[in-house]
Structures are given as structure tokens and as C-alpha cells.
Amino acid sequence: MYVNIRFATEKDLEILEEYRGRGIGTKMLEFLESFLLSNGRRVLLSSSQVNEIEPQAWHRLRGFKECGILFGINEGGVGYLYK
């Protein structure tokens, strides 16, 4: 159940490998969090495939907590881990 959500959207974002480790993704996340808070949003969900260890660690370092897994929607049945 979702409470007080006007709309939901899903966007894929990925920093090109040659630009990783420069804080670009962190700055983008900080901007998004600030924007959402200033517009009355209190929930931000993100996901990565269950076999993607580095993105999961990145999310945890930024305060995300695991809240569910959706299986069987990717090639080979690899699930999405939601944070």
C-alpha cells in the first residue's frame, strides 16, 4: 500500500565507468533527495539487480536499506533488490 504518493516514476541512471569514483552519482542523489523533500516527498526507492554487489554497497553507504526483492523480471530470472 502506498500512502500520500501523488505519482510514481521509474528512471534508469548509470554513471559511465570512466566517470565513476568522482562523486557524480552522490551529487546527483543529493540533488534528487533535496528536490523530492522540497516537493513534499518522503520516500525514495532505488533498485539494483540482486547480483550487483557494488551498486548495493553504494546504496548502503548512502543510507538506503533493503525493503524487498522482485524476482523473475530480468533475463535469467535475476531479481531486483529494492532499497
PDB file of N, CA and C in Angstrom:
ATOM      1  N   MET A   1       0.841  -1.165   0.000  1.00  0.00           N
ATOM      2  CA  MET A   1       0.000   0.000   0.000  1.00  0.00           C
ATOM      3  C   MET A   1       0.898   1.244   0.000  1.00  0.00           C
ATOM      4  N   TYR A   2       0.489   2.225  -0.760  1.00  0.00           N
ATOM      5  CA  TYR A   2       1.205   3.493  -0.803  1.00  0.00           C
ATOM      6  C   TYR A   2       0.314   4.571  -0.204  1.00  0.00           C
ATOM      7  N   VAL A   3       0.868   5.385   0.655  1.00  0.00           N
ATOM      8  CA  VAL A   3       0.115   6.453   1.294  1.00  0.00           C
ATOM      9  C   VAL A   3       0.736   7.789   0.916  1.00  0.00           C
ATOM     10  N   ASN A   4      -0.102   8.738   0.514  1.00  0.00           N
ATOM     11  CA  ASN A   4       0.339  10.100   0.202  1.00  0.00           C
ATOM     12  C   ASN A   4       1.371  10.133  -0.923  1.00  0.00           C
ATOM     13  N   ILE A   5       1.144   9.327  -1.935  1.00  0.00           N
ATOM     14  CA  ILE A   5       2.010   9.353  -3.110  1.00  0.00           C
ATOM     15  C   ILE A   5       1.185   9.848  -4.282  1.00  0.00           C
ATOM     16  N   ARG A   6       1.562  10.967  -4.851  1.00  0.00           N
ATOM     17  CA  ARG A   6       0.812  11.531  -5.968  1.00  0.00           C
ATOM     18  C   ARG A   6       1.049  10.752  -7.242  1.00  0.00           C
ATOM     19  N   PHE A   7       2.282  10.391  -7.481  1.00  0.00           N
ATOM     20  CA  PHE A   7       2.601   9.585  -8.655  1.00  0.00           C
ATOM     21  C   PHE A   7       3.950   8.940  -8.434  1.00  0.00           C
ATOM     22  N   ALA A   8       4.181   7.894  -9.169  1.00  0.00           N
ATOM     23  CA  ALA A   8       5.467   7.194  -9.086  1.00  0.00           C
ATOM     24  C   ALA A   8       6.066   7.130 -10.483  1.00  0.00           C
ATOM     25  N   THR A   9       7.348   7.150 -10.552  1.00  0.00           N
ATOM     26  CA  THR A   9       8.034   7.044 -11.835  1.00  0.00           C
ATOM     27  C   THR A   9       9.300   6.232 -11.636  1.00  0.00           C
ATOM     28  N   GLU A  10       9.749   5.653 -12.707  1.00  0.00           N
ATOM     29  CA  GLU A  10      10.988   4.875 -12.641  1.00  0.00           C
ATOM     30  C   GLU A  10      11.931   5.380 -13.719  1.00  0.00           C
ATOM     31  N   LYS A  11      13.131   5.656 -13.329  1.00  0.00           N
ATOM     32  CA  LYS A  11      14.161   6.125 -14.256  1.00  0.00           C
ATOM     33  C   LYS A  11      15.412   5.297 -14.058  1.00  0.00           C
ATOM     34  N   ASP A  12      16.041   4.942 -15.139  1.00  0.00           N
ATOM     35  CA  ASP A  12      17.321   4.238 -15.070  1.00  0.00           C
ATOM     36  C   ASP A  12      18.449   5.249 -15.146  1.00  0.00           C
ATOM     37  N   LEU A  13      19.352   5.178 -14.203  1.00  0.00           N
ATOM     38  CA  LEU A  13      20.525   6.048 -14.182  1.00  0.00           C
ATOM     39  C   LEU A  13      21.759   5.192 -13.978  1.00  0.00           C
ATOM     40  N   GLU A  14      22.777   5.508 -14.718  1.00  0.00           N
ATOM     41  CA  GLU A  14      24.049   4.809 -14.542  1.00  0.00           C
ATOM     42  C   GLU A  14      25.166   5.766 -14.930  1.00  0.00           C
ATOM     43  N   ILE A  15      26.168   5.851 -14.105  1.00  0.00           N
ATOM     44  CA  ILE A  15      27.338   6.670 -14.402  1.00  0.00           C
ATOM     45  C   ILE A  15      28.283   5.832 -15.260  1.00  0.00           C
ATOM     46  N   LEU A  16      28.716   6.398 -16.378  1.00  0.00           N
ATOM     47  CA  LEU A  16      29.660   5.681 -17.235  1.00  0.00           C
ATOM     48  C   LEU A  16      30.896   5.291 -16.430  1.00  0.00           C
ATOM     49  N   GLU A  17      31.401   4.121 -16.717  1.00  0.00           N
ATOM     50  CA  GLU A  17      32.505   3.564 -15.927  1.00  0.00           C
ATOM     51  C   GLU A  17      33.692   4.516 -15.804  1.00  0.00           C
ATOM     52  N   GLU A  18      34.033   5.208 -16.889  1.00  0.00           N
ATOM     53  CA  GLU A  18      35.203   6.094 -16.839  1.00  0.00           C
ATOM     54  C   GLU A  18      34.981   7.326 -15.958  1.00  0.00           C
ATOM     55  N   TYR A  19      33.725   7.581 -15.535  1.00  0.00           N
ATOM     56  CA  TYR A  19      33.433   8.724 -14.675  1.00  0.00           C
ATOM     57  C   TYR A  19      33.115   8.322 -13.237  1.00  0.00           C
ATOM     58  N   ARG A  20      33.108   7.036 -12.955  1.00  0.00           N
ATOM     59  CA  ARG A  20      32.788   6.566 -11.605  1.00  0.00           C
ATOM     60  C   ARG A  20      33.917   6.899 -10.632  1.00  0.00           C
ATOM     61  N   GLY A  21      33.544   7.017  -9.369  1.00  0.00           N
ATOM     62  CA  GLY A  21      34.529   7.298  -8.329  1.00  0.00           C
ATOM     63  C   GLY A  21      34.864   8.771  -8.189  1.00  0.00           C
ATOM     64  N   ARG A  22      34.121   9.625  -8.874  1.00  0.00           N
ATOM     65  CA  ARG A  22      34.370  11.074  -8.810  1.00  0.00           C
ATOM     66  C   ARG A  22      33.306  11.829  -8.020  1.00  0.00           C
ATOM     67  N   GLY A  23      32.343  11.089  -7.462  1.00  0.00           N
ATOM     68  CA  GLY A  23      31.294  11.739  -6.676  1.00  0.00           C
ATOM     69  C   GLY A  23      30.111  12.226  -7.486  1.00  0.00           C
ATOM     70  N   ILE A  24      30.074  11.923  -8.767  1.00  0.00           N
ATOM     71  CA  ILE A  24      28.985  12.397  -9.630  1.00  0.00           C
ATOM     72  C   ILE A  24      27.650  11.786  -9.207  1.00  0.00           C
ATOM     73  N   GLY A  25      27.627  10.471  -8.994  1.00  0.00           N
ATOM     74  CA  GLY A  25      26.395   9.805  -8.574  1.00  0.00           C
ATOM     75  C   GLY A  25      25.905  10.303  -7.229  1.00  0.00           C
ATOM     76  N   THR A  26      26.821  10.534  -6.313  1.00  0.00           N
ATOM     77  CA  THR A  26      26.459  11.049  -4.994  1.00  0.00           C
ATOM     78  C   THR A  26      25.854  12.438  -5.114  1.00  0.00           C
ATOM     79  N   LYS A  27      26.440  13.294  -5.938  1.00  0.00           N
ATOM     80  CA  LYS A  27      25.901  14.648  -6.138  1.00  0.00           C
ATOM     81  C   LYS A  27      24.513  14.589  -6.766  1.00  0.00           C
ATOM     82  N   MET A  28      24.326  13.676  -7.726  1.00  0.00           N
ATOM     83  CA  MET A  28      23.013  13.523  -8.351  1.00  0.00           C
ATOM     84  C   MET A  28      21.981  13.073  -7.318  1.00  0.00           C
ATOM     85  N   LEU A  29      22.352  12.127  -6.460  1.00  0.00           N
ATOM     86  CA  LEU A  29      21.446  11.646  -5.423  1.00  0.00           C
ATOM     87  C   LEU A  29      21.114  12.762  -4.435  1.00  0.00           C
ATOM     88  N   GLU A  30      22.111  13.540  -4.022  1.00  0.00           N
ATOM     89  CA  GLU A  30      21.875  14.652  -3.099  1.00  0.00           C
ATOM     90  C   GLU A  30      20.899  15.657  -3.702  1.00  0.00           C
ATOM     91  N   PHE A  31      21.063  15.965  -4.985  1.00  0.00           N
ATOM     92  CA  PHE A  31      20.147  16.888  -5.658  1.00  0.00           C
ATOM     93  C   PHE A  31      18.735  16.311  -5.675  1.00  0.00           C
ATOM     94  N   LEU A  32      18.611  15.041  -6.054  1.00  0.00           N
ATOM     95  CA  LEU A  32      17.303  14.399  -6.133  1.00  0.00           C
ATOM     96  C   LEU A  32      16.620  14.371  -4.773  1.00  0.00           C
ATOM     97  N   GLU A  33      17.352  14.000  -3.727  1.00  0.00           N
ATOM     98  CA  GLU A  33      16.770  13.968  -2.383  1.00  0.00           C
ATOM     99  C   GLU A  33      16.285  15.352  -1.964  1.00  0.00           C
ATOM    100  N   SER A  34      17.079  16.370  -2.212  1.00  0.00           N
ATOM    101  CA  SER A  34      16.702  17.737  -1.869  1.00  0.00           C
ATOM    102  C   SER A  34      15.454  18.165  -2.641  1.00  0.00           C
ATOM    103  N   PHE A  35      15.431  17.864  -3.924  1.00  0.00           N
ATOM    104  CA  PHE A  35      14.285  18.207  -4.768  1.00  0.00           C
ATOM    105  C   PHE A  35      13.015  17.519  -4.268  1.00  0.00           C
ATOM    106  N   LEU A  36      13.116  16.231  -3.988  1.00  0.00           N
ATOM    107  CA  LEU A  36      11.948  15.485  -3.530  1.00  0.00           C
ATOM    108  C   LEU A  36      11.443  16.011  -2.187  1.00  0.00           C
ATOM    109  N   LEU A  37      12.345  16.255  -1.248  1.00  0.00           N
ATOM    110  CA  LEU A  37      11.943  16.778   0.057  1.00  0.00           C
ATOM    111  C   LEU A  37      11.269  18.136  -0.067  1.00  0.00           C
ATOM    112  N   SER A  38      11.807  19.004  -0.916  1.00  0.00           N
ATOM    113  CA  SER A  38      11.222  20.335  -1.079  1.00  0.00           C
ATOM    114  C   SER A  38       9.872  20.285  -1.780  1.00  0.00           C
ATOM    115  N   ASN A  39       9.549  19.155  -2.386  1.00  0.00           N
ATOM    116  CA  ASN A  39       8.260  18.979  -3.044  1.00  0.00           C
ATOM    117  C   ASN A  39       7.352  18.018  -2.276  1.00  0.00           C
ATOM    118  N   GLY A  40       7.644  17.842  -0.998  1.00  0.00           N
ATOM    119  CA  GLY A  40       6.772  17.085  -0.121  1.00  0.00           C
ATOM    120  C   GLY A  40       6.878  15.576  -0.213  1.00  0.00           C
ATOM    121  N   ARG A  41       7.883  15.078  -0.867  1.00  0.00           N
ATOM    122  CA  ARG A  41       8.052  13.622  -0.973  1.00  0.00           C
ATOM    123  C   ARG A  41       8.944  13.135   0.166  1.00  0.00           C
ATOM    124  N   ARG A  42       8.584  12.013   0.724  1.00  0.00           N
ATOM    125  CA  ARG A  42       9.330  11.484   1.857  1.00  0.00           C
ATOM    126  C   ARG A  42       9.898  10.095   1.598  1.00  0.00           C
ATOM    127  N   VAL A  43       9.597   9.524   0.445  1.00  0.00           N
ATOM    128  CA  VAL A  43      10.043   8.167   0.136  1.00  0.00           C
ATOM    129  C   VAL A  43      10.759   8.163  -1.204  1.00  0.00           C
ATOM    130  N   LEU A  44      11.927   7.548  -1.239  1.00  0.00           N
ATOM    131  CA  LEU A  44      12.682   7.355  -2.475  1.00  0.00           C
ATOM    132  C   LEU A  44      13.107   5.897  -2.518  1.00  0.00           C
ATOM    133  N   LEU A  45      12.657   5.190  -3.535  1.00  0.00           N
ATOM    134  CA  LEU A  45      13.063   3.802  -3.724  1.00  0.00           C
ATOM    135  C   LEU A  45      14.091   3.732  -4.831  1.00  0.00           C
ATOM    136  N   SER A  46      15.032   2.850  -4.682  1.00  0.00           N
ATOM    137  CA  SER A  46      16.038   2.595  -5.705  1.00  0.00           C
ATOM    138  C   SER A  46      16.204   1.090  -5.806  1.00  0.00           C
ATOM    139  N   SER A  47      16.767   0.637  -6.903  1.00  0.00           N
ATOM    140  CA  SER A  47      16.936  -0.810  -7.055  1.00  0.00           C
ATOM    141  C   SER A  47      18.218  -1.124  -7.804  1.00  0.00           C
ATOM    142  N   SER A  48      18.668  -2.334  -7.611  1.00  0.00           N
ATOM    143  CA  SER A  48      19.773  -2.898  -8.384  1.00  0.00           C
ATOM    144  C   SER A  48      19.501  -4.385  -8.481  1.00  0.00           C
ATOM    145  N   GLN A  49      20.112  -5.028  -9.449  1.00  0.00           N
ATOM    146  CA  GLN A  49      19.915  -6.462  -9.558  1.00  0.00           C
ATOM    147  C   GLN A  49      20.576  -7.149  -8.370  1.00  0.00           C
ATOM    148  N   VAL A  50      19.997  -8.267  -7.953  1.00  0.00           N
ATOM    149  CA  VAL A  50      20.487  -8.938  -6.747  1.00  0.00           C
ATOM    150  C   VAL A  50      21.936  -9.394  -6.870  1.00  0.00           C
ATOM    151  N   ASN A  51      22.435  -9.533  -8.088  1.00  0.00           N
ATOM    152  CA  ASN A  51      23.822  -9.983  -8.277  1.00  0.00           C
ATOM    153  C   ASN A  51      24.794  -8.819  -8.483  1.00  0.00           C
ATOM    154  N   GLU A  52      24.358  -7.589  -8.276  1.00  0.00           N
ATOM    155  CA  GLU A  52      25.216  -6.409  -8.441  1.00  0.00           C
ATOM    156  C   GLU A  52      25.683  -5.923  -7.066  1.00  0.00           C
ATOM    157  N   ILE A  53      26.816  -6.433  -6.635  1.00  0.00           N
ATOM    158  CA  ILE A  53      27.320  -6.167  -5.288  1.00  0.00           C
ATOM    159  C   ILE A  53      27.760  -4.709  -5.108  1.00  0.00           C
ATOM    160  N   GLU A  54      28.491  -4.150  -6.074  1.00  0.00           N
ATOM    161  CA  GLU A  54      28.991  -2.773  -5.932  1.00  0.00           C
ATOM    162  C   GLU A  54      27.863  -1.748  -5.818  1.00  0.00           C
ATOM    163  N   PRO A  55      26.840  -1.793  -6.695  1.00  0.00           N
ATOM    164  CA  PRO A  55      25.745  -0.830  -6.525  1.00  0.00           C
ATOM    165  C   PRO A  55      25.028  -0.977  -5.180  1.00  0.00           C
ATOM    166  N   GLN A  56      24.908  -2.202  -4.689  1.00  0.00           N
ATOM    167  CA  GLN A  56      24.261  -2.403  -3.387  1.00  0.00           C
ATOM    168  C   GLN A  56      25.076  -1.747  -2.274  1.00  0.00           C
ATOM    169  N   ALA A  57      26.383  -1.896  -2.320  1.00  0.00           N
ATOM    170  CA  ALA A  57      27.253  -1.272  -1.317  1.00  0.00           C
ATOM    171  C   ALA A  57      27.154   0.249  -1.399  1.00  0.00           C
ATOM    172  N   TRP A  58      27.115   0.786  -2.620  1.00  0.00           N
ATOM    173  CA  TRP A  58      26.986   2.234  -2.827  1.00  0.00           C
ATOM    174  C   TRP A  58      25.707   2.743  -2.170  1.00  0.00           C
ATOM    175  N   HIS A  59      24.603   2.038  -2.389  1.00  0.00           N
ATOM    176  CA  HIS A  59      23.330   2.443  -1.795  1.00  0.00           C
ATOM    177  C   HIS A  59      23.395   2.409  -0.267  1.00  0.00           C
ATOM    178  N   ARG A  60      23.956   1.348   0.285  1.00  0.00           N
ATOM    179  CA  ARG A  60      24.031   1.229   1.745  1.00  0.00           C
ATOM    180  C   ARG A  60      24.851   2.367   2.357  1.00  0.00           C
ATOM    181  N   LEU A  61      25.953   2.725   1.704  1.00  0.00           N
ATOM    182  CA  LEU A  61      26.786   3.829   2.202  1.00  0.00           C
ATOM    183  C   LEU A  61      26.026   5.145   2.240  1.00  0.00           C
ATOM    184  N   ARG A  62      24.990   5.259   1.437  1.00  0.00           N
ATOM    185  CA  ARG A  62      24.211   6.486   1.364  1.00  0.00           C
ATOM    186  C   ARG A  62      22.893   6.398   2.128  1.00  0.00           C
ATOM    187  N   GLY A  63      22.775   5.381   2.983  1.00  0.00           N
ATOM    188  CA  GLY A  63      21.636   5.301   3.888  1.00  0.00           C
ATOM    189  C   GLY A  63      20.452   4.478   3.426  1.00  0.00           C
ATOM    190  N   PHE A  64      20.518   3.890   2.245  1.00  0.00           N
ATOM    191  CA  PHE A  64      19.414   3.056   1.786  1.00  0.00           C
ATOM    192  C   PHE A  64      19.391   1.750   2.574  1.00  0.00           C
ATOM    193  N   LYS A  65      18.198   1.247   2.812  1.00  0.00           N
ATOM    194  CA  LYS A  65      18.012  -0.036   3.488  1.00  0.00           C
ATOM    195  C   LYS A  65      17.193  -0.939   2.570  1.00  0.00           C
ATOM    196  N   GLU A  66      17.521  -2.223   2.570  1.00  0.00           N
ATOM    197  CA  GLU A  66      16.796  -3.172   1.729  1.00  0.00           C
ATOM    198  C   GLU A  66      15.357  -3.291   2.210  1.00  0.00           C
ATOM    199  N   CYS A  67      14.411  -3.272   1.254  1.00  0.00           N
ATOM    200  CA  CYS A  67      12.997  -3.339   1.637  1.00  0.00           C
ATOM    201  C   CYS A  67      12.212  -4.347   0.807  1.00  0.00           C
ATOM    202  N   GLY A  68      12.864  -5.066  -0.095  1.00  0.00           N
ATOM    203  CA  GLY A  68      12.145  -6.082  -0.851  1.00  0.00           C
ATOM    204  C   GLY A  68      12.911  -6.544  -2.072  1.00  0.00           C
ATOM    205  N   ILE A  69      12.493  -7.693  -2.587  1.00  0.00           N
ATOM    206  CA  ILE A  69      13.099  -8.256  -3.792  1.00  0.00           C
ATOM    207  C   ILE A  69      11.979  -8.661  -4.734  1.00  0.00           C
ATOM    208  N   LEU A  70      12.125  -8.325  -6.008  1.00  0.00           N
ATOM    209  CA  LEU A  70      11.186  -8.706  -7.053  1.00  0.00           C
ATOM    210  C   LEU A  70      11.910  -9.661  -7.984  1.00  0.00           C
ATOM    211  N   PHE A  71      11.479 -10.914  -8.003  1.00  0.00           N
ATOM    212  CA  PHE A  71      12.161 -11.949  -8.780  1.00  0.00           C
ATOM    213  C   PHE A  71      11.502 -12.166 -10.139  1.00  0.00           C
ATOM    214  N   GLY A  72      12.288 -12.725 -11.064  1.00  0.00           N
ATOM    215  CA  GLY A  72      11.761 -13.228 -12.322  1.00  0.00           C
ATOM    216  C   GLY A  72      11.430 -12.204 -13.380  1.00  0.00           C
ATOM    217  N   ILE A  73      11.963 -10.987 -13.291  1.00  0.00           N
ATOM    218  CA  ILE A  73      11.614  -9.978 -14.291  1.00  0.00           C
ATOM    219  C   ILE A  73      12.771  -9.650 -15.233  1.00  0.00           C
ATOM    220  N   ASN A  74      13.937 -10.151 -14.957  1.00  0.00           N
ATOM    221  CA  ASN A  74      15.104  -9.915 -15.810  1.00  0.00           C
ATOM    222  C   ASN A  74      15.519 -11.210 -16.490  1.00  0.00           C
ATOM    223  N   GLU A  75      16.393 -11.076 -17.472  1.00  0.00           N
ATOM    224  CA  GLU A  75      16.945 -12.255 -18.134  1.00  0.00           C
ATOM    225  C   GLU A  75      17.532 -13.204 -17.113  1.00  0.00           C
ATOM    226  N   GLY A  76      17.267 -14.459 -17.276  1.00  0.00           N
ATOM    227  CA  GLY A  76      17.796 -15.460 -16.364  1.00  0.00           C
ATOM    228  C   GLY A  76      17.126 -15.467 -15.002  1.00  0.00           C
ATOM    229  N   GLY A  77      16.044 -14.711 -14.859  1.00  0.00           N
ATOM    230  CA  GLY A  77      15.319 -14.681 -13.592  1.00  0.00           C
ATOM    231  C   GLY A  77      15.989 -13.888 -12.494  1.00  0.00           C
ATOM    232  N   VAL A  78      17.017 -13.094 -12.832  1.00  0.00           N
ATOM    233  CA  VAL A  78      17.712 -12.285 -11.824  1.00  0.00           C
ATOM    234  C   VAL A  78      16.738 -11.255 -11.263  1.00  0.00           C
ATOM    235  N   GLY A  79      16.668 -11.162  -9.952  1.00  0.00           N
ATOM    236  CA  GLY A  79      15.721 -10.259  -9.317  1.00  0.00           C
ATOM    237  C   GLY A  79      16.275  -8.866  -9.086  1.00  0.00           C
ATOM    238  N   TYR A  80      15.361  -7.947  -8.777  1.00  0.00           N
ATOM    239  CA  TYR A  80      15.714  -6.590  -8.377  1.00  0.00           C
ATOM    240  C   TYR A  80      15.639  -6.497  -6.864  1.00  0.00           C
ATOM    241  N   LEU A  81      16.660  -5.948  -6.256  1.00  0.00           N
ATOM    242  CA  LEU A  81      16.693  -5.689  -4.826  1.00  0.00           C
ATOM    243  C   LEU A  81      16.313  -4.228  -4.624  1.00  0.00           C
ATOM    244  N   TYR A  82      15.213  -3.972  -3.935  1.00  0.00           N
ATOM    245  CA  TYR A  82      14.757  -2.601  -3.716  1.00  0.00           C
ATOM    246  C   TYR A  82      15.278  -2.067  -2.401  1.00  0.00           C
ATOM    247  N   LYS A  83      15.641  -0.780  -2.437  1.00  0.00           N
ATOM    248  CA  LYS A  83      16.205  -0.104  -1.283  1.00  0.00           C
ATOM    249  C   LYS A  83      15.481   1.200  -1.109  1.00  0.00           C
TER     250      LYS A  83
END
